[in-house]
Amino acid sequence: MKPAASPPTDPARRAGSGGALADNEKWLGRVMMAPAILYIAALVGLPLLLALYYSVSNVTVGSAGWPSYVGLSNFRHAFGNPTFIRAVWNTIFFAVVSMAIVMVLGTILALSLLKDFRGKWFVRLLILLPWVAPISLGTIGWLWMFDSVYSVINWTAQYFGIFGKRTWPVWLGQPTLAMASVITVQVWRLLPLATVILLGGLSSIPKDIQEAALVDGASVLRRYVQITEPLMRPIALVALLFGLIFSFTDMIVIYVLTRGGPFDTTQVLATLAFFTGIDGGDLGGGAAIALFLLPVLAACVILILRFARKTEVT
Amino acid sequence: MATVTVRQLEKRFGDVHAVDGIDLSIQEGEFLVLLGPSGCGKTTLLRMIAGLERQTRGDILIGGQVVNDLPPRARKIAMVFQSYALYPHMSVYDNIAFPLKAQGVEKRSIPERVERAAAMFGIERFLKRKPRELSGGERQRVALARAVVREPSLFLLDEPLSNLDAKLRTLARDELKQFQRRIGTTTIYVTHDQIEAMGLGDRIVVMSGGKVRQVGSPQEVYDEPEDTFVAGFLGSPPMNLLRGDNCTVGFRPERFLPLLAHESQEGLVPLWFRIDRVEDLGSARLLYGSLHDTFPNEKVIVSVPFTVHMDFTPGEVYEFAVKEKEIKFFDKETGRRTEPRPFWVRR
Amino acid sequence: MSAKRGTVTSPAWRVVHFGAISAFVLFAAFPFFWMVISAFKQTLDLMNPNNNPFVFNLPPTMVQVKMLFEGTEYTKWLWNTAWVGILVVIITLLLAVPLGYGLARLSGKTGERLGIMIFLTYLVPPTILFIPLSRVISYLGLTDSLWSLVVVYPSFTVPFCAWLLMGFFKVIPPDIEEAAMIDGLSRFGAFVRVVLPVSIAGLLTTIIFSFTLVTQEFVYALTFISSSSKFTVSVGVPTFLVRGDVYFWGSMMAACFIASFPIAVLYNFFVDRFIAGFTVGAVK
Ligand SMILES: Nc1ncnc2c1ncn2[C@@H]1O[C@H](COP(=O)(O)OP(=O)(O)OP(=O)(O)O)[C@@H](O)[C@H]1O
Ligand SMILES: [Mg+2]
């Protein structure tokens, strides 16, 4: 701030706290934002750059000093590793299938929650539980339900005669079933988020549009296809993209349930990066694996931003 | 109490010239009203004087001192916002006491001063309440009490009455005027309501497009508009402005009466008025039509008081008249006032 | 399907509606229900595949819960979680509140773009960052220390909370700040003495969110911490009560339920704000 043209002798000048900075909007803004931005730069920006560098270096957990550049050998190594190839496909399968199911179920659930009914708040609380409880702990509940010997799911299915007396699937121990199980749990924990986002979108559709259609004599299905769905599409995409980001990058469900097993059939990039980088001590290799998540992530973010702009226009 | 002087003041937002070179000087104790259509820069001008907005160019002096670089709190002003801007989390008492506390006024004197300010506006009963528990009119009084409590040298008010209903507004206007007379603090008041401006102001500043069009007493700006903008802005319905060949001619709707309704026939200019439509407002009748043989293509509105008992039939032509000195002449190009250029045939 | 308030619904629809809702509730809440049942069963009851698992075949017992608190480091983990949570909340407030205000009020158009960028950093997942961060942590000498979590967790609480707070600050009428400045405060003083007291709800939301995000975090804690006495609940229970071949199912279920239910209920009160933050982040 420039010094006052005619220096004030006014005591009021001192009345508020602080001097020129406390009044200068531009600088005050910078000073207030700087600590947080530096913090984020140091703990998100810098590690991101480090991750890029590690993926082309020979860094290990024990290595001291500045790791040396090894070119694309980590990536070559990864591509030569069948487990890695498998993990790439598993990741895509896991994320896409989970989100497909989440979107369908989420839409149905949101539509059924749109109507007011008695005890709705309690139903909402119960439906939100999987999202609001610590994920790793909720997943342990499933671990117990999927137990190889004492699975309550198997017991119930047999009791009602859905499974034969001799069939006793080992949910987490058989390749196809294991993937189905982790997807189930992923759906379980993402469904609440998707539902609430979709519900927000649904309730923001103006009532009179729906009513106009009702007066025009449109059937339930026609109303959904021609009115609700198009109006919902932007917000549904938001739910979808966030869900995809979570599913592509998350490792908690798989780590707790199967640790990537059996025979790597549920191994995804996130868990593989962890086992390679942290348990195996090969930080460079782990970083290279984790980095394969980045393009997917970037694509999602770009899509989010594009849709953000589109919805702003309408 | 203070004088305020504004020199060559300018404010740009990008390419918008919100305030475009204004010179003004306000005397001690004066009640000055800034009047103009929406978006003409009134609020911006007021906010620059308050120090909430930094001018692009020009100087502001309060009490003879340049305050360009002083933050708002150092300008010894008080401001009442259109929204009242009461602090929602504080009681009425704390709201009024806030300026005192913020300025570090001696603690012991605070309760007494708050109570005095509250008494001035009759809000002692509400001191314990929160702003949201008050009606619009009560809030407005709290805002005024908060403004006067530290005895500022300058009052700034930005459409403080616009959130009140019509009846309350008239009442509050009256109270405001009396109150300002009593304490005699220099006051700048922003409004786009001309009735408010006429009723309150010692002087009115008519603005448009970031510029001052005219400064003067309510009578001056009403009776002697300096240009077509001011003429067309004030009055409802506003002055009739008729474009002639060499100048624009203007007269007020209520000054153009049937020839026989004029008290004296001295200095009258009679004109043929052809009536198209009649609107009865109760207190007056509005006649829409045109000046049959002088300006056949220009619409003219006439306001005839209810005291004139005459029947007007649409489609008929009547003889009306206006006093010669009530006719204003404006330059066709610039819109500024010019000397009279008779356009009628003297009879 | 889209039956709305006031419209007449046929009984058939109502049955379908009720059925759908019940199925979803069962799916969502059953694991938690199951935790509660299992926590109070005797081990012999749990470990008999012929027993009906839905009823208490043997009388309920507190043994499992007792054993959780007395035989494991569970209380230590709860305490660790609370301790890290509180420190992270403080750091988050100190960083995110000024950032949110700066974005909302002091930086104009740049602020909008900056705000979106900061929100996007929230989306950078721990899975990409944990490897380089593990080196940073060891470089700082914080390996196997709770301080490592205190340092790292604000990296995801700050962006999100700043974003939320920005929303809160934006809806406060600027008039009251300006009134405060005229009444004798500086720009900064108006923020501290008027804006903050008015934003109590926003600050409370920030506190709850930072705390629950901390209790949910898994990957960083798993990576940086190795001794059992330093785990947080979300990592301690799955790692230390599962490892080896002996599963203390009863105690584990008790552990999960005790830690997650209060957090879930607390979070539930604020989840709408959280979602609003999400969708605004995306749609605005
Ligand atoms: N912060 C701003 N950024 C950009 N343009 C602005 C800003 N504030 C005002 N303007 C523009 O400056 C011009 C004058 O605005 P101002 O608010 O002073 O008008 P006003 O005379 O008070 O109008 P009203 O009677 O509607 O309150 C307008 O065109 C407005 O759009
Ligand atoms: Mg205005």
Tab-separated table of C-alpha atoms and ligand atoms in Angstrom, chain B residues 38-39 41-44 82 158-159 190 192, ligand 2:
chain	number	residue	atom	x	y	z
B	38	SER	CA	-30.140	1.826	-11.978
B	39	GLY	CA	-26.503	1.219	-12.876
B	41	GLY	CA	-22.787	4.595	-10.587
B	42	LYS	CA	-24.410	5.969	-7.426
B	43	THR	CA	-23.410	3.076	-5.235
B	44	THR	CA	-19.926	3.049	-6.686
B	82	GLN	CA	-29.572	-1.305	1.689
B	158	ASP	CA	-27.385	3.532	0.210
B	159	GLU	CA	-31.088	3.104	-0.484
B	190	VAL	CA	-28.340	7.278	-2.554
B	192	HIS	CA	-33.298	5.906	-7.447
D	2	MG	MG	-26.811	0.874	-5.964
